[in-house]
Amino acid sequence: MQPAAREPLHPCTESENRTVNTAVLIPCHRRAELLYWCIHHLQQPPDWRDRLYVFAIDNHVGQSPDADVVELCTKSGFPRVEVWHRVAHAFPGNSYNVLKSLRALRFAGLQRVYYVEEDVWVAPDFFRWHEAMWERNPHWFATVAEIGRAH
């Protein structure tokens, strides 16, 4: 039996990307149509270019990632992008991919990570709202959303 493939602990390797202290983590797998709209909405806030966008493509045993998802990630139009391909695993759901990705970003020394799943459409004030919440409440670990707000 071969040992399991090891994933890098610090996948943020491109020197240009390392100058950015904020990342947007987008875990994705086999839903290209939702990912397309997620990318579209992330590019609406006026300050969307100021971040590293990390696409963490999940890879379940027996379910390789959809080619359309991979293409959308590589041609997303974000100025700073990394596409991480998860080593095949047998864990159900997306928790393994998400936790491994968050851990890697934590050890990459980033100041802040926005977590946006592929089926989420953000509002134009997405980044501004979160930054205002963190500025008013610097001890907060995470902010999620303002529920019930009409956009």
mmCIF file with all atom_site columns, N, CA and C in Angstrom, residues 10-78:
data_model
loop_
_atom_site.group_PDB
_atom_site.id
_atom_site.type_symbol
_atom_site.label_atom_id
_atom_site.label_alt_id
_atom_site.label_comp_id
_atom_site.label_asym_id
_atom_site.label_entity_id
_atom_site.label_seq_id
_atom_site.pdbx_PDB_ins_code
_atom_site.Cartn_x
_atom_site.Cartn_y
_atom_site.Cartn_z
_atom_site.occupancy
_atom_site.B_iso_or_equiv
_atom_site.pdbx_formal_charge
_atom_site.auth_seq_id
_atom_site.auth_comp_id
_atom_site.auth_asym_id
_atom_site.auth_atom_id
_atom_site.pdbx_PDB_model_num
ATOM 1   N N  . HIS A 1 10 ? 1.870   25.179 3.229   1.00 0.00 ? 10 HIS A N  1
ATOM 2   C CA . HIS A 1 10 ? 1.795   26.593 2.864   1.00 0.00 ? 10 HIS A CA 1
ATOM 3   C C  . HIS A 1 10 ? 1.673   26.722 1.352   1.00 0.00 ? 10 HIS A C  1
ATOM 4   N N  . PRO A 1 11 ? 0.485   26.534 0.789   1.00 0.00 ? 11 PRO A N  1
ATOM 5   C CA . PRO A 1 11 ? 0.365   26.564 -0.660  1.00 0.00 ? 11 PRO A CA 1
ATOM 6   C C  . PRO A 1 11 ? 0.521   27.940 -1.290  1.00 0.00 ? 11 PRO A C  1
ATOM 7   N N  . CYS A 1 12 ? 0.474   29.026 -0.532  1.00 0.00 ? 12 CYS A N  1
ATOM 8   C CA . CYS A 1 12 ? 0.649   30.364 -1.113  1.00 0.00 ? 12 CYS A CA 1
ATOM 9   C C  . CYS A 1 12 ? 2.123   30.553 -1.440  1.00 0.00 ? 12 CYS A C  1
ATOM 10  N N  . THR A 1 13 ? 2.501   30.323 -2.680  1.00 0.00 ? 13 THR A N  1
ATOM 11  C CA . THR A 1 13 ? 3.912   30.338 -3.022  1.00 0.00 ? 13 THR A CA 1
ATOM 12  C C  . THR A 1 13 ? 4.313   31.448 -3.980  1.00 0.00 ? 13 THR A C  1
ATOM 13  N N  . GLU A 1 14 ? 3.398   31.948 -4.778  1.00 0.00 ? 14 GLU A N  1
ATOM 14  C CA . GLU A 1 14 ? 3.759   32.963 -5.764  1.00 0.00 ? 14 GLU A CA 1
ATOM 15  C C  . GLU A 1 14 ? 4.131   34.256 -5.044  1.00 0.00 ? 14 GLU A C  1
ATOM 16  N N  . SER A 1 15 ? 5.307   34.804 -5.377  1.00 0.00 ? 15 SER A N  1
ATOM 17  C CA . SER A 1 15 ? 5.802   35.971 -4.650  1.00 0.00 ? 15 SER A CA 1
ATOM 18  C C  . SER A 1 15 ? 4.856   37.159 -4.771  1.00 0.00 ? 15 SER A C  1
ATOM 19  N N  . GLU A 1 16 ? 4.225   37.365 -5.938  1.00 0.00 ? 16 GLU A N  1
ATOM 20  C CA . GLU A 1 16 ? 3.284   38.477 -6.103  1.00 0.00 ? 16 GLU A CA 1
ATOM 21  C C  . GLU A 1 16 ? 2.109   38.328 -5.151  1.00 0.00 ? 16 GLU A C  1
ATOM 22  N N  . ASN A 1 17 ? 1.629   37.105 -4.990  1.00 0.00 ? 17 ASN A N  1
ATOM 23  C CA . ASN A 1 17 ? 0.489   36.876 -4.114  1.00 0.00 ? 17 ASN A CA 1
ATOM 24  C C  . ASN A 1 17 ? 0.853   37.033 -2.645  1.00 0.00 ? 17 ASN A C  1
ATOM 25  N N  . ARG A 1 18 ? 2.084   36.810 -2.288  1.00 0.00 ? 18 ARG A N  1
ATOM 26  C CA . ARG A 1 18 ? 2.492   36.886 -0.891  1.00 0.00 ? 18 ARG A CA 1
ATOM 27  C C  . ARG A 1 18 ? 2.511   38.320 -0.383  1.00 0.00 ? 18 ARG A C  1
ATOM 28  N N  . THR A 1 19 ? 2.450   39.319 -1.275  1.00 0.00 ? 19 THR A N  1
ATOM 29  C CA . THR A 1 19 ? 2.428   40.706 -0.835  1.00 0.00 ? 19 THR A CA 1
ATOM 30  C C  . THR A 1 19 ? 1.037   41.127 -0.378  1.00 0.00 ? 19 THR A C  1
ATOM 31  N N  . VAL A 1 20 ? 0.046   40.322 -0.645  1.00 0.00 ? 20 VAL A N  1
ATOM 32  C CA . VAL A 1 20 ? -1.335  40.617 -0.262  1.00 0.00 ? 20 VAL A CA 1
ATOM 33  C C  . VAL A 1 20 ? -1.583  40.030 1.116   1.00 0.00 ? 20 VAL A C  1
ATOM 34  N N  . ASN A 1 21 ? -2.219  40.805 2.012   1.00 0.00 ? 21 ASN A N  1
ATOM 35  C CA . ASN A 1 21 ? -2.447  40.294 3.365   1.00 0.00 ? 21 ASN A CA 1
ATOM 36  C C  . ASN A 1 21 ? -3.880  39.836 3.598   1.00 0.00 ? 21 ASN A C  1
ATOM 37  N N  . THR A 1 22 ? -4.700  39.855 2.547   1.00 0.00 ? 22 THR A N  1
ATOM 38  C CA . THR A 1 22 ? -6.094  39.445 2.660   1.00 0.00 ? 22 THR A CA 1
ATOM 39  C C  . THR A 1 22 ? -6.421  38.488 1.519   1.00 0.00 ? 22 THR A C  1
ATOM 40  N N  . ALA A 1 23 ? -7.114  37.402 1.862   1.00 0.00 ? 23 ALA A N  1
ATOM 41  C CA . ALA A 1 23 ? -7.491  36.423 0.840   1.00 0.00 ? 23 ALA A CA 1
ATOM 42  C C  . ALA A 1 23 ? -8.991  36.153 0.897   1.00 0.00 ? 23 ALA A C  1
ATOM 43  N N  . VAL A 1 24 ? -9.508  35.729 -0.239  1.00 0.00 ? 24 VAL A N  1
ATOM 44  C CA . VAL A 1 24 ? -10.881 35.255 -0.330  1.00 0.00 ? 24 VAL A CA 1
ATOM 45  C C  . VAL A 1 24 ? -10.797 33.775 -0.673  1.00 0.00 ? 24 VAL A C  1
ATOM 46  N N  . LEU A 1 25 ? -11.237 32.933 0.235   1.00 0.00 ? 25 LEU A N  1
ATOM 47  C CA . LEU A 1 25 ? -11.224 31.488 0.026   1.00 0.00 ? 25 LEU A CA 1
ATOM 48  C C  . LEU A 1 25 ? -12.561 31.077 -0.586  1.00 0.00 ? 25 LEU A C  1
ATOM 49  N N  . ILE A 1 26 ? -12.488 30.403 -1.735  1.00 0.00 ? 26 ILE A N  1
ATOM 50  C CA . ILE A 1 26 ? -13.690 29.939 -2.426  1.00 0.00 ? 26 ILE A CA 1
ATOM 51  C C  . ILE A 1 26 ? -13.573 28.431 -2.628  1.00 0.00 ? 26 ILE A C  1
ATOM 52  N N  . PRO A 1 27 ? -14.122 27.638 -1.698  1.00 0.00 ? 27 PRO A N  1
ATOM 53  C CA . PRO A 1 27 ? -14.098 26.191 -1.906  1.00 0.00 ? 27 PRO A CA 1
ATOM 54  C C  . PRO A 1 27 ? -15.116 25.818 -2.988  1.00 0.00 ? 27 PRO A C  1
ATOM 55  N N  . CYS A 1 28 ? -14.749 24.909 -3.860  1.00 0.00 ? 28 CYS A N  1
ATOM 56  C CA . CYS A 1 28 ? -15.656 24.537 -4.953  1.00 0.00 ? 28 CYS A CA 1
ATOM 57  C C  . CYS A 1 28 ? -15.411 23.092 -5.367  1.00 0.00 ? 28 CYS A C  1
ATOM 58  N N  . HIS A 1 29 ? -16.367 22.548 -6.135  1.00 0.00 ? 29 HIS A N  1
ATOM 59  C CA . HIS A 1 29 ? -16.232 21.162 -6.576  1.00 0.00 ? 29 HIS A CA 1
ATOM 60  C C  . HIS A 1 29 ? -16.869 20.953 -7.936  1.00 0.00 ? 29 HIS A C  1
ATOM 61  N N  . ARG A 1 30 ? -18.150 20.713 -7.999  1.00 0.00 ? 30 ARG A N  1
ATOM 62  C CA . ARG A 1 30 ? -18.765 20.300 -9.254  1.00 0.00 ? 30 ARG A CA 1
ATOM 63  C C  . ARG A 1 30 ? -19.978 21.153 -9.644  1.00 0.00 ? 30 ARG A C  1
ATOM 64  N N  . ARG A 1 31 ? -19.959 22.428 -9.285  1.00 0.00 ? 31 ARG A N  1
ATOM 65  C CA . ARG A 1 31 ? -21.119 23.270 -9.567  1.00 0.00 ? 31 ARG A CA 1
ATOM 66  C C  . ARG A 1 31 ? -20.677 24.518 -10.332 1.00 0.00 ? 31 ARG A C  1
ATOM 67  N N  . ALA A 1 32 ? -20.306 24.330 -11.577 1.00 0.00 ? 32 ALA A N  1
ATOM 68  C CA . ALA A 1 32 ? -19.748 25.407 -12.397 1.00 0.00 ? 32 ALA A CA 1
ATOM 69  C C  . ALA A 1 32 ? -20.711 26.574 -12.567 1.00 0.00 ? 32 ALA A C  1
ATOM 70  N N  . GLU A 1 33 ? -21.995 26.283 -12.746 1.00 0.00 ? 33 GLU A N  1
ATOM 71  C CA . GLU A 1 33 ? -22.950 27.375 -12.967 1.00 0.00 ? 33 GLU A CA 1
ATOM 72  C C  . GLU A 1 33 ? -23.065 28.275 -11.742 1.00 0.00 ? 33 GLU A C  1
ATOM 73  N N  . LEU A 1 34 ? -22.998 27.711 -10.549 1.00 0.00 ? 34 LEU A N  1
ATOM 74  C CA . LEU A 1 34 ? -23.025 28.525 -9.335  1.00 0.00 ? 34 LEU A CA 1
ATOM 75  C C  . LEU A 1 34 ? -21.711 29.275 -9.144  1.00 0.00 ? 34 LEU A C  1
ATOM 76  N N  . LEU A 1 35 ? -20.604 28.618 -9.443  1.00 0.00 ? 35 LEU A N  1
ATOM 77  C CA . LEU A 1 35 ? -19.296 29.259 -9.320  1.00 0.00 ? 35 LEU A CA 1
ATOM 78  C C  . LEU A 1 35 ? -19.192 30.459 -10.259 1.00 0.00 ? 35 LEU A C  1
ATOM 79  N N  . TYR A 1 36 ? -19.728 30.330 -11.452 1.00 0.00 ? 36 TYR A N  1
ATOM 80  C CA . TYR A 1 36 ? -19.711 31.440 -12.413 1.00 0.00 ? 36 TYR A CA 1
ATOM 81  C C  . TYR A 1 36 ? -20.354 32.688 -11.792 1.00 0.00 ? 36 TYR A C  1
ATOM 82  N N  . TRP A 1 37 ? -21.539 32.529 -11.193 1.00 0.00 ? 37 TRP A N  1
ATOM 83  C CA . TRP A 1 37 ? -22.243 33.666 -10.608 1.00 0.00 ? 37 TRP A CA 1
ATOM 84  C C  . TRP A 1 37 ? -21.564 34.150 -9.330  1.00 0.00 ? 37 TRP A C  1
ATOM 85  N N  . CYS A 1 38 ? -20.961 33.252 -8.589  1.00 0.00 ? 38 CYS A N  1
ATOM 86  C CA . CYS A 1 38 ? -20.197 33.649 -7.401  1.00 0.00 ? 38 CYS A CA 1
ATOM 87  C C  . CYS A 1 38 ? -19.055 34.580 -7.813  1.00 0.00 ? 38 CYS A C  1
ATOM 88  N N  . ILE A 1 39 ? -18.309 34.192 -8.842  1.00 0.00 ? 39 ILE A N  1
ATOM 89  C CA . ILE A 1 39 ? -17.201 35.010 -9.347  1.00 0.00 ? 39 ILE A CA 1
ATOM 90  C C  . ILE A 1 39 ? -17.732 36.355 -9.822  1.00 0.00 ? 39 ILE A C  1
ATOM 91  N N  . HIS A 1 40 ? -18.807 36.326 -10.584 1.00 0.00 ? 40 HIS A N  1
ATOM 92  C CA . HIS A 1 40 ? -19.404 37.563 -11.101 1.00 0.00 ? 40 HIS A CA 1
ATOM 93  C C  . HIS A 1 40 ? -19.744 38.527 -9.962  1.00 0.00 ? 40 HIS A C  1
ATOM 94  N N  . HIS A 1 41 ? -20.381 38.044 -8.921  1.00 0.00 ? 41 HIS A N  1
ATOM 95  C CA . HIS A 1 41 ? -20.779 38.904 -7.805  1.00 0.00 ? 41 HIS A CA 1
ATOM 96  C C  . HIS A 1 41 ? -19.588 39.364 -6.976  1.00 0.00 ? 41 HIS A C  1
ATOM 97  N N  . LEU A 1 42 ? -18.543 38.546 -6.864  1.00 0.00 ? 42 LEU A N  1
ATOM 98  C CA . LEU A 1 42 ? -17.346 38.979 -6.137  1.00 0.00 ? 42 LEU A CA 1
ATOM 99  C C  . LEU A 1 42 ? -16.623 40.111 -6.854  1.00 0.00 ? 42 LEU A C  1
ATOM 100 N N  . GLN A 1 43 ? -16.858 40.260 -8.147  1.00 0.00 ? 43 GLN A N  1
ATOM 101 C CA . GLN A 1 43 ? -16.199 41.317 -8.912  1.00 0.00 ? 43 GLN A CA 1
ATOM 102 C C  . GLN A 1 43 ? -17.028 42.602 -8.970  1.00 0.00 ? 43 GLN A C  1
ATOM 103 N N  . GLN A 1 44 ? -18.116 42.695 -8.226  1.00 0.00 ? 44 GLN A N  1
ATOM 104 C CA . GLN A 1 44 ? -18.950 43.895 -8.197  1.00 0.00 ? 44 GLN A CA 1
ATOM 105 C C  . GLN A 1 44 ? -18.524 44.937 -7.164  1.00 0.00 ? 44 GLN A C  1
ATOM 106 N N  . PRO A 1 45 ? -18.042 44.549 -5.974  1.00 0.00 ? 45 PRO A N  1
ATOM 107 C CA . PRO A 1 45 ? -17.613 45.578 -5.017  1.00 0.00 ? 45 PRO A CA 1
ATOM 108 C C  . PRO A 1 45 ? -16.479 46.412 -5.615  1.00 0.00 ? 45 PRO A C  1
ATOM 109 N N  . PRO A 1 46 ? -16.433 47.708 -5.315  1.00 0.00 ? 46 PRO A N  1
ATOM 110 C CA . PRO A 1 46 ? -15.418 48.566 -5.936  1.00 0.00 ? 46 PRO A CA 1
ATOM 111 C C  . PRO A 1 46 ? -13.977 48.185 -5.592  1.00 0.00 ? 46 PRO A C  1
ATOM 112 N N  . ASP A 1 47 ? -13.762 47.536 -4.470  1.00 0.00 ? 47 ASP A N  1
ATOM 113 C CA . ASP A 1 47 ? -12.396 47.204 -4.046  1.00 0.00 ? 47 ASP A CA 1
ATOM 114 C C  . ASP A 1 47 ? -12.062 45.719 -4.212  1.00 0.00 ? 47 ASP A C  1
ATOM 115 N N  . TRP A 1 48 ? -12.674 45.029 -5.151  1.00 0.00 ? 48 TRP A N  1
ATOM 116 C CA . TRP A 1 48 ? -12.493 43.584 -5.294  1.00 0.00 ? 48 TRP A CA 1
ATOM 117 C C  . TRP A 1 48 ? -11.088 43.193 -5.738  1.00 0.00 ? 48 TRP A C  1
ATOM 118 N N  . ARG A 1 49 ? -10.343 44.077 -6.340  1.00 0.00 ? 49 ARG A N  1
ATOM 119 C CA . ARG A 1 49 ? -9.012  43.740 -6.878  1.00 0.00 ? 49 ARG A CA 1
ATOM 120 C C  . ARG A 1 49 ? -7.922  43.648 -5.811  1.00 0.00 ? 49 ARG A C  1
ATOM 121 N N  . ASP A 1 50 ? -8.195  44.100 -4.604  1.00 0.00 ? 50 ASP A N  1
ATOM 122 C CA . ASP A 1 50 ? -7.166  44.239 -3.572  1.00 0.00 ? 50 ASP A CA 1
ATOM 123 C C  . ASP A 1 50 ? -6.867  42.964 -2.793  1.00 0.00 ? 50 ASP A C  1
ATOM 124 N N  . ARG A 1 51 ? -7.310  41.831 -3.274  1.00 0.00 ? 51 ARG A N  1
ATOM 125 C CA . ARG A 1 51 ? -7.188  40.601 -2.491  1.00 0.00 ? 51 ARG A CA 1
ATOM 126 C C  . ARG A 1 51 ? -6.640  39.448 -3.328  1.00 0.00 ? 51 ARG A C  1
ATOM 127 N N  . LEU A 1 52 ? -6.154  38.442 -2.627  1.00 0.00 ? 52 LEU A N  1
ATOM 128 C CA . LEU A 1 52 ? -5.787  37.174 -3.254  1.00 0.00 ? 52 LEU A CA 1
ATOM 129 C C  . LEU A 1 52 ? -7.024  36.283 -3.246  1.00 0.00 ? 52 LEU A C  1
ATOM 130 N N  . TYR A 1 53 ? -7.366  35.713 -4.389  1.00 0.00 ? 53 TYR A N  1
ATOM 131 C CA . TYR A 1 53 ? -8.516  34.806 -4.486  1.00 0.00 ? 53 TYR A CA 1
ATOM 132 C C  . TYR A 1 53 ? -7.986  33.386 -4.591  1.00 0.00 ? 53 TYR A C  1
ATOM 133 N N  . VAL A 1 54 ? -8.394  32.546 -3.651  1.00 0.00 ? 54 VAL A N  1
ATOM 134 C CA . VAL A 1 54 ? -7.931  31.167 -3.583  1.00 0.00 ? 54 VAL A CA 1
ATOM 135 C C  . VAL A 1 54 ? -9.114  30.243 -3.860  1.00 0.00 ? 54 VAL A C  1
ATOM 136 N N  . PHE A 1 55 ? -9.041  29.534 -4.972  1.00 0.00 ? 55 PHE A N  1
ATOM 137 C CA . PHE A 1 55 ? -10.050 28.527 -5.298  1.00 0.00 ? 55 PHE A CA 1
ATOM 138 C C  . PHE A 1 55 ? -9.531  27.190 -4.790  1.00 0.00 ? 55 PHE A C  1
ATOM 139 N N  . ALA A 1 56 ? -10.229 26.595 -3.845  1.00 0.00 ? 56 ALA A N  1
ATOM 140 C CA . ALA A 1 56 ? -9.845  25.296 -3.294  1.00 0.00 ? 56 ALA A CA 1
ATOM 141 C C  . ALA A 1 56 ? -10.779 24.251 -3.899  1.00 0.00 ? 56 ALA A C  1
ATOM 142 N N  . ILE A 1 57 ? -10.283 23.564 -4.914  1.00 0.00 ? 57 ILE A N  1
ATOM 143 C CA . ILE A 1 57 ? -11.111 22.599 -5.634  1.00 0.00 ? 57 ILE A CA 1
ATOM 144 C C  . ILE A 1 57 ? -11.074 21.266 -4.912  1.00 0.00 ? 57 ILE A C  1
ATOM 145 N N  . ASP A 1 58 ? -12.233 20.830 -4.452  1.00 0.00 ? 58 ASP A N  1
ATOM 146 C CA . ASP A 1 58 ? -12.341 19.572 -3.717  1.00 0.00 ? 58 ASP A CA 1
ATOM 147 C C  . ASP A 1 58 ? -12.182 18.395 -4.676  1.00 0.00 ? 58 ASP A C  1
ATOM 148 N N  . ASN A 1 59 ? -11.782 17.259 -4.133  1.00 0.00 ? 59 ASN A N  1
ATOM 149 C CA . ASN A 1 59 ? -11.524 16.088 -4.964  1.00 0.00 ? 59 ASN A CA 1
ATOM 150 C C  . ASN A 1 59 ? -11.864 14.829 -4.167  1.00 0.00 ? 59 ASN A C  1
ATOM 151 N N  . HIS A 1 60 ? -13.102 14.403 -4.274  1.00 0.00 ? 60 HIS A N  1
ATOM 152 C CA . HIS A 1 60 ? -13.531 13.182 -3.590  1.00 0.00 ? 60 HIS A CA 1
ATOM 153 C C  . HIS A 1 60 ? -13.140 11.964 -4.412  1.00 0.00 ? 60 HIS A C  1
ATOM 154 N N  . VAL A 1 61 ? -12.784 10.891 -3.748  1.00 0.00 ? 61 VAL A N  1
ATOM 155 C CA . VAL A 1 61 ? -12.447 9.644  -4.433  1.00 0.00 ? 61 VAL A CA 1
ATOM 156 C C  . VAL A 1 61 ? -13.633 9.247  -5.306  1.00 0.00 ? 61 VAL A C  1
ATOM 157 N N  . GLY A 1 62 ? -13.379 9.001  -6.584  1.00 0.00 ? 62 GLY A N  1
ATOM 158 C CA . GLY A 1 62 ? -14.428 8.591  -7.515  1.00 0.00 ? 62 GLY A CA 1
ATOM 159 C C  . GLY A 1 62 ? -15.225 9.734  -8.106  1.00 0.00 ? 62 GLY A C  1
ATOM 160 N N  . GLN A 1 63 ? -14.931 10.973 -7.722  1.00 0.00 ? 63 GLN A N  1
ATOM 161 C CA . GLN A 1 63 ? -15.623 12.149 -8.256  1.00 0.00 ? 63 GLN A CA 1
ATOM 162 C C  . GLN A 1 63 ? -14.608 13.224 -8.567  1.00 0.00 ? 63 GLN A C  1
ATOM 163 N N  . SER A 1 64 ? -13.940 13.110 -9.672  1.00 0.00 ? 64 SER A N  1
ATOM 164 C CA . SER A 1 64 ? -12.934 14.111 -10.001 1.00 0.00 ? 64 SER A CA 1
ATOM 165 C C  . SER A 1 64 ? -13.612 15.459 -10.258 1.00 0.00 ? 64 SER A C  1
ATOM 166 N N  . PRO A 1 65 ? -12.892 16.546 -10.031 1.00 0.00 ? 65 PRO A N  1
ATOM 167 C CA . PRO A 1 65 ? -13.473 17.870 -10.236 1.00 0.00 ? 65 PRO A CA 1
ATOM 168 C C  . PRO A 1 65 ? -13.924 18.062 -11.687 1.00 0.00 ? 65 PRO A C  1
ATOM 169 N N  . ASP A 1 66 ? -14.978 18.806 -11.851 1.00 0.00 ? 66 ASP A N  1
ATOM 170 C CA . ASP A 1 66 ? -15.528 19.116 -13.160 1.00 0.00 ? 66 ASP A CA 1
ATOM 171 C C  . ASP A 1 66 ? -14.559 20.019 -13.924 1.00 0.00 ? 66 ASP A C  1
ATOM 172 N N  . ALA A 1 67 ? -14.319 19.719 -15.199 1.00 0.00 ? 67 ALA A N  1
ATOM 173 C CA . ALA A 1 67 ? -13.394 20.510 -16.016 1.00 0.00 ? 67 ALA A CA 1
ATOM 174 C C  . ALA A 1 67 ? -13.856 21.964 -16.137 1.00 0.00 ? 67 ALA A C  1
ATOM 175 N N  . ASP A 1 68 ? -15.158 22.195 -16.155 1.00 0.00 ? 68 ASP A N  1
ATOM 176 C CA . ASP A 1 68 ? -15.669 23.567 -16.237 1.00 0.00 ? 68 ASP A CA 1
ATOM 177 C C  . ASP A 1 68 ? -15.323 24.372 -14.988 1.00 0.00 ? 68 ASP A C  1
ATOM 178 N N  . VAL A 1 69 ? -15.324 23.722 -13.844 1.00 0.00 ? 69 VAL A N  1
ATOM 179 C CA . VAL A 1 69 ? -14.955 24.392 -12.591 1.00 0.00 ? 69 VAL A CA 1
ATOM 180 C C  . VAL A 1 69 ? -13.490 24.800 -12.648 1.00 0.00 ? 69 VAL A C  1
ATOM 181 N N  . VAL A 1 70 ? -12.633 23.889 -13.078 1.00 0.00 ? 70 VAL A N  1
ATOM 182 C CA . VAL A 1 70 ? -11.205 24.182 -13.163 1.00 0.00 ? 70 VAL A CA 1
ATOM 183 C C  . VAL A 1 70 ? -10.965 25.344 -14.124 1.00 0.00 ? 70 VAL A C  1
ATOM 184 N N  . GLU A 1 71 ? -11.643 25.333 -15.263 1.00 0.00 ? 71 GLU A N  1
ATOM 185 C CA . GLU A 1 71 ? -11.477 26.406 -16.242 1.00 0.00 ? 71 GLU A CA 1
ATOM 186 C C  . GLU A 1 71 ? -11.954 27.751 -15.684 1.00 0.00 ? 71 GLU A C  1
ATOM 187 N N  . LEU A 1 72 ? -13.095 27.770 -15.010 1.00 0.00 ? 72 LEU A N  1
ATOM 188 C CA . LEU A 1 72 ? -13.589 29.010 -14.415 1.00 0.00 ? 72 LEU A CA 1
ATOM 189 C C  . LEU A 1 72 ? -12.591 29.571 -13.405 1.00 0.00 ? 72 LEU A C  1
ATOM 190 N N  . CYS A 1 73 ? -11.993 28.707 -12.615 1.00 0.00 ? 73 CYS A N  1
ATOM 191 C CA . CYS A 1 73 ? -11.025 29.152 -11.609 1.00 0.00 ? 73 CYS A CA 1
ATOM 192 C C  . CYS A 1 73 ? -9.793  29.768 -12.267 1.00 0.00 ? 73 CYS A C  1
ATOM 193 N N  . THR A 1 74 ? -9.285  29.116 -13.290 1.00 0.00 ? 74 THR A N  1
ATOM 194 C CA . THR A 1 74 ? -8.060  29.602 -13.925 1.00 0.00 ? 74 THR A CA 1
ATOM 195 C C  . THR A 1 74 ? -8.291  30.830 -14.797 1.00 0.00 ? 74 THR A C  1
ATOM 196 N N  . LYS A 1 75 ? -9.518  31.021 -15.262 1.00 0.00 ? 75 LYS A N  1
ATOM 197 C CA . LYS A 1 75 ? -9.836  32.169 -16.122 1.00 0.00 ? 75 LYS A CA 1
ATOM 198 C C  . LYS A 1 75 ? -10.800 33.132 -15.441 1.00 0.00 ? 75 LYS A C  1
ATOM 199 N N  . SER A 1 76 ? -10.719 33.246 -14.135 1.00 0.00 ? 76 SER A N  1
ATOM 200 C CA . SER A 1 76 ? -11.686 34.022 -13.355 1.00 0.00 ? 76 SER A CA 1
ATOM 201 C C  . SER A 1 76 ? -11.588 35.524 -13.572 1.00 0.00 ? 76 SER A C  1
ATOM 202 N N  . GLY A 1 77 ? -10.440 36.000 -13.983 1.00 0.00 ? 77 GLY A N  1
ATOM 203 C CA . GLY A 1 77 ? -10.277 37.439 -14.167 1.00 0.00 ? 77 GLY A CA 1
ATOM 204 C C  . GLY A 1 77 ? -9.779  38.166 -12.928 1.00 0.00 ? 77 GLY A C  1
ATOM 205 N N  . PHE A 1 78 ? -9.553  37.455 -11.837 1.00 0.00 ? 78 PHE A N  1
ATOM 206 C CA . PHE A 1 78 ? -8.993  38.082 -10.649 1.00 0.00 ? 78 PHE A CA 1
ATOM 207 C C  . PHE A 1 78 ? -7.508  38.345 -10.889 1.00 0.00 ? 78 PHE A C  1
#
